[in-house]
Each structure stands twice: as C-alpha cells, then as structure tokens.
Coordinates of C-alpha atoms in Angstrom, one line a residue:
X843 CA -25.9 50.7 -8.4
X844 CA -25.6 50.6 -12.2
X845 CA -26.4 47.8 -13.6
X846 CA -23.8 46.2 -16.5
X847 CA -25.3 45.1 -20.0
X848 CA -24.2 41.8 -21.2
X849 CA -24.1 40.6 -24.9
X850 CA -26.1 37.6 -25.0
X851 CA -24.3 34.9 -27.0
X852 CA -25.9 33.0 -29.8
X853 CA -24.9 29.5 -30.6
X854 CA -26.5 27.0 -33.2
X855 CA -28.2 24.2 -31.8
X856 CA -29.4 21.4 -34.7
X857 CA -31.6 24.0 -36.9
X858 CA -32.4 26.7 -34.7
X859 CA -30.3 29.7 -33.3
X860 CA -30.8 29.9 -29.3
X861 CA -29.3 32.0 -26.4
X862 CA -26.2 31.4 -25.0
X863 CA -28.1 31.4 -21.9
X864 CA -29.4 28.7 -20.1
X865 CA -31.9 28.0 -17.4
X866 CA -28.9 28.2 -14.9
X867 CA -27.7 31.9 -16.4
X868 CA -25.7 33.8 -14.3
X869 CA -27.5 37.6 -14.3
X870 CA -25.1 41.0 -14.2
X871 CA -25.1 40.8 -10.9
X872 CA -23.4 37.0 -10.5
X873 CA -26.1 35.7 -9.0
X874 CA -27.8 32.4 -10.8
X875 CA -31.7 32.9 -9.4
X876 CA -33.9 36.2 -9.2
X877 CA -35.0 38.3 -12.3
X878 CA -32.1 38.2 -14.5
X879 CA -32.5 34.3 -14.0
X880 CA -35.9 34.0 -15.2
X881 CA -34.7 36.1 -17.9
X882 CA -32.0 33.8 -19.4
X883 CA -34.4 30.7 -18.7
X884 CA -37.3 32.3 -21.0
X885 CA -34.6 33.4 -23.6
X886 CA -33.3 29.9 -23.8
X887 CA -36.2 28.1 -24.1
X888 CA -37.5 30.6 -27.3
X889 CA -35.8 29.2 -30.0
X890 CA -34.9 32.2 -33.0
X891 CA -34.8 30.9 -36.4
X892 CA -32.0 31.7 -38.8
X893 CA -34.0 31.5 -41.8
X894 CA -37.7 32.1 -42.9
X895 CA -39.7 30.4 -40.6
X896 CA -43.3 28.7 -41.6
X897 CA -45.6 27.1 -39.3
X898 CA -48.4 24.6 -41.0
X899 CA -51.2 23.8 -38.8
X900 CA -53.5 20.4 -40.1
X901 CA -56.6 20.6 -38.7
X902 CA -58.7 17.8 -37.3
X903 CA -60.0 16.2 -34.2
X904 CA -58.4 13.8 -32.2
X905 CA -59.4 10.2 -31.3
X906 CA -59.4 7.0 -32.8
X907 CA -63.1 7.7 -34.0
X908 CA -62.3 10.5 -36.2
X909 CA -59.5 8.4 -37.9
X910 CA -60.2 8.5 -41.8
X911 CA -63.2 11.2 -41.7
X912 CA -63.0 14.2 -44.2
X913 CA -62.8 16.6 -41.8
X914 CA -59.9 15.4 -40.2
X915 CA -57.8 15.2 -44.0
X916 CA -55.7 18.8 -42.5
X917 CA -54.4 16.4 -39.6
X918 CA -53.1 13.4 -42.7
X919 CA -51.8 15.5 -45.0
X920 CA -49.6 17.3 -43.0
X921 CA -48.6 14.1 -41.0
X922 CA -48.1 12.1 -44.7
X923 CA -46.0 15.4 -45.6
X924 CA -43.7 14.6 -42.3
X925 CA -43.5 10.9 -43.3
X926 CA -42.8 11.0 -46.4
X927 CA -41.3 13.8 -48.1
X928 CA -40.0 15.7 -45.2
X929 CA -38.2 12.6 -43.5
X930 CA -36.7 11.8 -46.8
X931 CA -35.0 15.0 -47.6
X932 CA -34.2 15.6 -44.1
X933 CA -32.5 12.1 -44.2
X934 CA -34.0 11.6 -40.6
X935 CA -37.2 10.1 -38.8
X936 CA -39.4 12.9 -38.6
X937 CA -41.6 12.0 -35.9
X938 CA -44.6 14.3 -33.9
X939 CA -44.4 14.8 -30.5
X940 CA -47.3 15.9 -28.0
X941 CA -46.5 19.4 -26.4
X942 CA -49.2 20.5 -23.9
X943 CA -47.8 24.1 -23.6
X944 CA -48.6 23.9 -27.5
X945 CA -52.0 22.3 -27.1
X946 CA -51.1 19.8 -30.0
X947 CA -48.7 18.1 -31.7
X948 CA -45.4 19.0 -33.2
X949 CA -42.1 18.3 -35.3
X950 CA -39.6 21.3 -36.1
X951 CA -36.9 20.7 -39.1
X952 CA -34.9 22.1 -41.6
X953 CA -35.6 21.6 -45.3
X954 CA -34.0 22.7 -48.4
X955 CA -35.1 23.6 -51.5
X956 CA -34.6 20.1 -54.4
X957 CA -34.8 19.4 -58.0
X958 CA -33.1 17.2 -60.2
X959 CA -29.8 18.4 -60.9
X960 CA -26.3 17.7 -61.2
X961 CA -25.4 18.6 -57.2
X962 CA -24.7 16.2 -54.5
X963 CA -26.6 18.5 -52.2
X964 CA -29.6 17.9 -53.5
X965 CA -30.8 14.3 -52.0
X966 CA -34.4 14.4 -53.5
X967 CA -33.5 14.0 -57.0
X968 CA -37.0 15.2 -58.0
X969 CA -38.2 18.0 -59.6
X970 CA -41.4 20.6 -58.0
X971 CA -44.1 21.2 -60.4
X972 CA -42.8 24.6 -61.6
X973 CA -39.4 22.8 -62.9
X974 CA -41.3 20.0 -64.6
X975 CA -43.8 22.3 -66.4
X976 CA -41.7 23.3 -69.3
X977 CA -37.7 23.6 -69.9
X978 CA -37.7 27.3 -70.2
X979 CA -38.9 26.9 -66.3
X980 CA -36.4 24.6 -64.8
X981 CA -33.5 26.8 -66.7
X982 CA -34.5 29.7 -64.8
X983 CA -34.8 27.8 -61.5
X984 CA -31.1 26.6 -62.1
X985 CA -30.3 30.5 -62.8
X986 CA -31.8 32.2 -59.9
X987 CA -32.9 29.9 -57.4
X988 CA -36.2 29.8 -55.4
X989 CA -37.3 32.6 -53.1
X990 CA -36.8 30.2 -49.7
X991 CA -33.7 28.3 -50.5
X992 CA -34.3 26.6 -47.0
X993 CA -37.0 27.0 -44.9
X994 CA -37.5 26.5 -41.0
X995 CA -40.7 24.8 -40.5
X996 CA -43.1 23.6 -37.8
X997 CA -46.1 21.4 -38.1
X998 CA -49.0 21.9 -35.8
X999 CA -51.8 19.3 -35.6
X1000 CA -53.7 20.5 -32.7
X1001 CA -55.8 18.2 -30.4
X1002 CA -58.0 20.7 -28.9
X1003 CA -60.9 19.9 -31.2
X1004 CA -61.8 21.5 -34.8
X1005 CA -63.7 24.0 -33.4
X1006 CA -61.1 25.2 -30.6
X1007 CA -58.2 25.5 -32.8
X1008 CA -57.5 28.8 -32.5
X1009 CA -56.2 27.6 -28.8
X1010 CA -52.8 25.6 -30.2
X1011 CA -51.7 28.2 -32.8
X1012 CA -52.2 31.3 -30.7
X1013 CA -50.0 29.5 -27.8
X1014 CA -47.5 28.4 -30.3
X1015 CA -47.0 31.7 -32.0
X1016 CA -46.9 33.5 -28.7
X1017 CA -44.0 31.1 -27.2
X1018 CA -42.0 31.4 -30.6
X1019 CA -43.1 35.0 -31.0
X1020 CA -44.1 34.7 -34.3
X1021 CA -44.6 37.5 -36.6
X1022 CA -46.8 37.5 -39.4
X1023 CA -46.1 39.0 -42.7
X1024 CA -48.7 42.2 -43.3
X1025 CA -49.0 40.5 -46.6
X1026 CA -48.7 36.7 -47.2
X1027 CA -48.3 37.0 -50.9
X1028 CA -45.3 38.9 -50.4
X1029 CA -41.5 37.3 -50.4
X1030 CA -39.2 38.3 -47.7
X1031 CA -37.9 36.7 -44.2
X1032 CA -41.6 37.4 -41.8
X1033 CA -42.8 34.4 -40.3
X1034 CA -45.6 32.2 -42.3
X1035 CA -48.8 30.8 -41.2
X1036 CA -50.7 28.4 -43.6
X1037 CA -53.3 26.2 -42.7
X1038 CA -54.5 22.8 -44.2
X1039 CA -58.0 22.5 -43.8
X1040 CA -61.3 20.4 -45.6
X1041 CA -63.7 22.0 -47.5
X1042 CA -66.5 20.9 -48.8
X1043 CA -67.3 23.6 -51.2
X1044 CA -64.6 21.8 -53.3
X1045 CA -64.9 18.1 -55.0
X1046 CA -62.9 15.7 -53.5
X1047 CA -60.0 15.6 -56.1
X1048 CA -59.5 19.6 -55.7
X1049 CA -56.9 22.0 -53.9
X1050 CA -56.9 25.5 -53.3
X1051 CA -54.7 28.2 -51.8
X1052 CA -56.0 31.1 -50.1
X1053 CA -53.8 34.1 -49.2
X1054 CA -56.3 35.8 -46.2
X1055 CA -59.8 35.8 -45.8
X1056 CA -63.2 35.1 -43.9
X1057 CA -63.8 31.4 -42.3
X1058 CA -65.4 30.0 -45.4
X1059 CA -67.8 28.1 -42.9
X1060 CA -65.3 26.1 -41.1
X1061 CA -64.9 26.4 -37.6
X1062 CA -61.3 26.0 -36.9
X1063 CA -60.1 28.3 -39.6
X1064 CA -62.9 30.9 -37.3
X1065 CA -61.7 30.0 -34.3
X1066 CA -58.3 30.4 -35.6
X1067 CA -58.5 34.0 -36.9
X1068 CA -60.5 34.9 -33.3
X1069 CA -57.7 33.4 -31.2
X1070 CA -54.7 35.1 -33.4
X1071 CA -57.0 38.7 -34.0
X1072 CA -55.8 38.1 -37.8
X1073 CA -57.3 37.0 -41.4
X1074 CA -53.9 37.8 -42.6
X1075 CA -52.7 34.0 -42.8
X1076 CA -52.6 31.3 -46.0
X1077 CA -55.2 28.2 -46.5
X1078 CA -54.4 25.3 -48.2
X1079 CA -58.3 24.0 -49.0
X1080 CA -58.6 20.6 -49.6
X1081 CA -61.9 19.2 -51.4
X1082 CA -64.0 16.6 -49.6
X1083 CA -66.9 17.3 -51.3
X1084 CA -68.9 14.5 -52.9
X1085 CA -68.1 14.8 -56.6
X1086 CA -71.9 14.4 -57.8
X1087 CA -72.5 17.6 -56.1
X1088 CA -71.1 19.5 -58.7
X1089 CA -72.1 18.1 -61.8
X1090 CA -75.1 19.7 -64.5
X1091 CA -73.9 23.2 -63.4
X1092 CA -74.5 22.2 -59.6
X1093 CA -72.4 23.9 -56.8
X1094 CA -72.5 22.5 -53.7
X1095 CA -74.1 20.0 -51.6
X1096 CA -78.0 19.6 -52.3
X1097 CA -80.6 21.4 -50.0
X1098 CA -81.0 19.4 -46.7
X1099 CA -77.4 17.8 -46.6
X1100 CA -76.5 16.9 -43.3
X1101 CA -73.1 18.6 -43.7
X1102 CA -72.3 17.8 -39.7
X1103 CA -72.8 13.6 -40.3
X1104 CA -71.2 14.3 -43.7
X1105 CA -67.4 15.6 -43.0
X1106 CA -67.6 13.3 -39.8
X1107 CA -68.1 10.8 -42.2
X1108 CA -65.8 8.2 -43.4
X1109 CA -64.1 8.3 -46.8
X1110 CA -66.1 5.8 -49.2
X1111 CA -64.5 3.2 -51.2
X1112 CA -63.3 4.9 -54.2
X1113 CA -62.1 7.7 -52.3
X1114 CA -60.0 5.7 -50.3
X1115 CA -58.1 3.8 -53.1
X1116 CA -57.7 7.9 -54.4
X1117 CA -56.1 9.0 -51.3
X1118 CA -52.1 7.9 -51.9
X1119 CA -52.2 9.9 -55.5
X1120 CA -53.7 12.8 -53.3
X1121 CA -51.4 13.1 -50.6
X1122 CA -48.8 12.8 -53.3
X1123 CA -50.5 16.1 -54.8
X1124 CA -50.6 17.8 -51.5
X1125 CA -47.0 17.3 -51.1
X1126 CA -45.9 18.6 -54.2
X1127 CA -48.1 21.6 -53.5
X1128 CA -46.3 22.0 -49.7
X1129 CA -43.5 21.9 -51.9
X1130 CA -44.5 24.8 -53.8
X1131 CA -45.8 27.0 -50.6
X1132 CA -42.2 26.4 -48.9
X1133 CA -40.2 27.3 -51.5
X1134 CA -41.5 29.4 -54.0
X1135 CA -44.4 31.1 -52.1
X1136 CA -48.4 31.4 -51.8
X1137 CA -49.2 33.2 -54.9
X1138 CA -46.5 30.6 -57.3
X1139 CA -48.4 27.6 -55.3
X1140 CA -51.9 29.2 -55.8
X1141 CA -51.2 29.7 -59.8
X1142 CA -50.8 26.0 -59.7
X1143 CA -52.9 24.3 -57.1
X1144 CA -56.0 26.8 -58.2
X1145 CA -55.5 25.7 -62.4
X1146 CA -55.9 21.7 -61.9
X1147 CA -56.9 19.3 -60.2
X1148 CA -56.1 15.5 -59.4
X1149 CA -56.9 14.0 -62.3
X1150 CA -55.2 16.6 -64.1
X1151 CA -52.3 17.2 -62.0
X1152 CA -52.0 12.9 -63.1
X1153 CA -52.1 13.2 -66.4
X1154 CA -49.9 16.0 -67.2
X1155 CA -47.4 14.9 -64.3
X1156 CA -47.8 11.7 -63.5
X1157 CA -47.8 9.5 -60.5
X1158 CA -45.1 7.0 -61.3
X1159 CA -41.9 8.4 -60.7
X1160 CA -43.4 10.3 -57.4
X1161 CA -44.7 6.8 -56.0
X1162 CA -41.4 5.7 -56.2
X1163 CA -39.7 8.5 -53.9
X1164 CA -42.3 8.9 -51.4
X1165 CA -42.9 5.3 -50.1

C-alpha cells in the first residue's frame, strides 16, 4: 500500500520553532505507536531555531572544591554572562538547568542586538564597544545594523570534567543537529560553536579570540575537537596567568612551574577584588561575538586588555547595569 506524505506543521513555541508533532503523533497510517510514532516523538523533542543559533560552552570542573580556581573561569564567565547581562535584556530569570542527555548544564534564550538609542525596543540602553569607540562607528551601526540582529543561544557548562569535555558538546550538537560553519569568521545563518576556556599563556587581565586551531595545551579544548572530529570552532581565551611571568621580555611561566597545582589553584587576593571589572569585560566581548561576529570581536578583544579596556571605556556606567 502506498504510503501518504504529510506536511509536518511548524508552530513557535517561546524562542524556538518545533514540529507540529508530538510524542502522541498520529503516523500516515492513523495509528499513534509504531515507526511513524517514534518519528514525530524525535521530531518534537529537536527543537529548529529560527534564527542563527550559537552554542557557548564554559569549561571547568564541577564540585564545590573547584569553586574559584583558574581553571574553572570558562564555567563563571559564562554563568556571570547568564546572570547578568543575558537575564537583563531578556527581562527574565535566566537560570541553568542539569540535563543528563546533555552531560552538563544548560539555559536556551533569545537575545537581541542593544545600544543606546532612541527605540523602546531596545531595553539595555547601553552601547557594545564598537558603538562607543568613535561617533563615525555608532552612526553606521544605526545605518545598517549588526550582522545577528537576534541570536538563538545556548550555554553549555559541562560537568563531565575538563578533560572529558568533548562528551557534553558532541551530545548536544548531535540532539540539536548542529551544523558548523566551514568557516567561523564568516557571516551567514550556520550554527556557532565558541568556547570559553583559561589559559595560562595569557596574563590574568587578558582575552583573546581564536577562530580554529590546535588545543593550545588544554585538555578540554583537545578533548573537545576529538569528540566533534573538528578544529573548525571559536575560543574565547581568558588569561590566568600570573602577571610576573611576563614581565623583562618573559613569556610564560618559569621552568619547573607546577602548571597542574597552578590553574587548580585559587585566585589570590588581588585577583579576586579584579574579577567583577573582568567579567564585565567578558560580557561586553560575548557581546561582540553574538552580534557582530568572531573576527569584529577578535579586532577588539586581541588590541587591549583590562586595564586598558578601563581606561578608555570605563567601568562606571557598566557597573551600574549589570548588578
């Protein structure tokens, strides 16, 4: 008997575009169970984004013992990201929530693109670092726009461990069948991957973007691009080097460092009172990535550093948005 092909209805749910279908489908033939069911139940619980989709992944390791270390800075930037900026734009609670298909922990939103202007839509009244770094700029951006007007995004910390990874984002882009862009540095509608990791090749104080590459030496970023078969994926590389390393033409840590006890090591004093004007930097530079792209992001995250990125910006009027 032939078999009748059905249109499969999409409907908006909150921010993502799903089947029609649910678990309970009926299949071409009436019936609610057999293949054609399992069909309908798979379709309905992979959500398909409407608009360009970008998953972050923070890395770190979970436990109350790795709370505060410098290797686990991926895991609190992305989670002072959701808290902060993210919640306030969105106008909701942005929370995480365990997923054990998705070896780690998630939140899903909608954001759109903000700056300063004249528009009730925009409810960030705050301009990106592009728009404040000259007039001629923040014209042009009230011209034409950003690239990703609104983005779809998903935050991954995963709680397999550092050095397993590679475990959470492979299952979460195989359930949302995510497709990465051939290029990152390219513009268009591909799904994103960036990750947020430490690195102590940097001084604490210093970000860096990374379109594709090699490891660098750090294990989840390894695992990472062995679990998804790709180096075709952004870093955002956050310094947690000690800053005496680099000084009278120095470039790294000293012969002999114990680099394990090091990153598993606990922020030190000064650090510490420096991490809220960080995060604030590593937001505005998220900012940047969602919106405008890898290589805009990279021209400005890869030319300062904190102490710069406070003197020619400022903290003040930041500190006051994201509380």
């Amino acid at each position: 008997m032939l078999r009748r092909s059905l249109r499969v209805p999409l409907r908006q749910r909150g921010n993502l575009l799903v089947s029609g279908f649910s678990s309970a489908g009926v299949g071409p033939s009436g019936n609610t169970s057999g293949e054609d069911s399992e069909k309908a139940a798979a379709s309905a619980s992979s959500p398909k984004y409407d608009h360009v989709r970008k998953l972050i992944v923070g890395l770190g390791n979970p436990g109350d013992q790795f709370t505060n270390t410098r290797h686990n800075i991926g895991f609190v930037a992305v989670r002072h990201f959701l808290e902060t900026y993210a919640s306030q734009v969105t106008g909701k609670h942005l929370e995480l929530q365990h997923e054990t298909a998705n070896h780690g922990d998630v939140a899903r939103f909608r954001v759109a693109f903000q700056q300063n202007a004249a528009d009730k839509d925009y409810t960030y009244p705050l301009d990106d670092l592009v728009n404040r770094s000259s007039k001629r700029a923040k014209e042009r951006t009230l011209k034409e726009g950003v690239p990703h007007e609104e983005v779809n995004v998903a935050l991954l910390l995963p709680t397999t461990y550092m050095n397993c990874s590679g475990t959470a984002v492979r299952a979460f882009m195989q359930s949302h069948r995510w497709r990465l862009k051939k290029n990152p540095l390219s513009l268009n509608r591909q799904d994103e991957l960036l990750v947020v990791t430490d690195d102590v090749a940097l001084p604490f104080g210093e970000c860096r973007f990374k379109a594709k590459g090699g490891p660098g030496g750090q294990n989840g970023v390894r695992d990472i691009i062995k679990c998804t078969g790709t180096e075709r994926f952004a870093r955002l590389r956050i310094g947690v080097g000690a800053p005496y390393w680099f000084v009278g033409g120095n470039s790294g840590a000293p012969s002999g460092t114990a680099m394990d006890k090091y990153v598993l090591g606990r922020f030190n004093g000064d650090e510490q009172e420096a991490m809220p004007d960080l995060l604030r930097y590593t937001n505005e530079l998220l900012r940047l990535y969602l919106h405008r792209g890898v290589a805009q992001a990279t021209t400005y995250a890869n030319s300062m550093d904190l102490q710069r990125y406070l003197k020619q910006y400022g903290a003040s009027s930041e500190a006051r948005h994201q509380r």
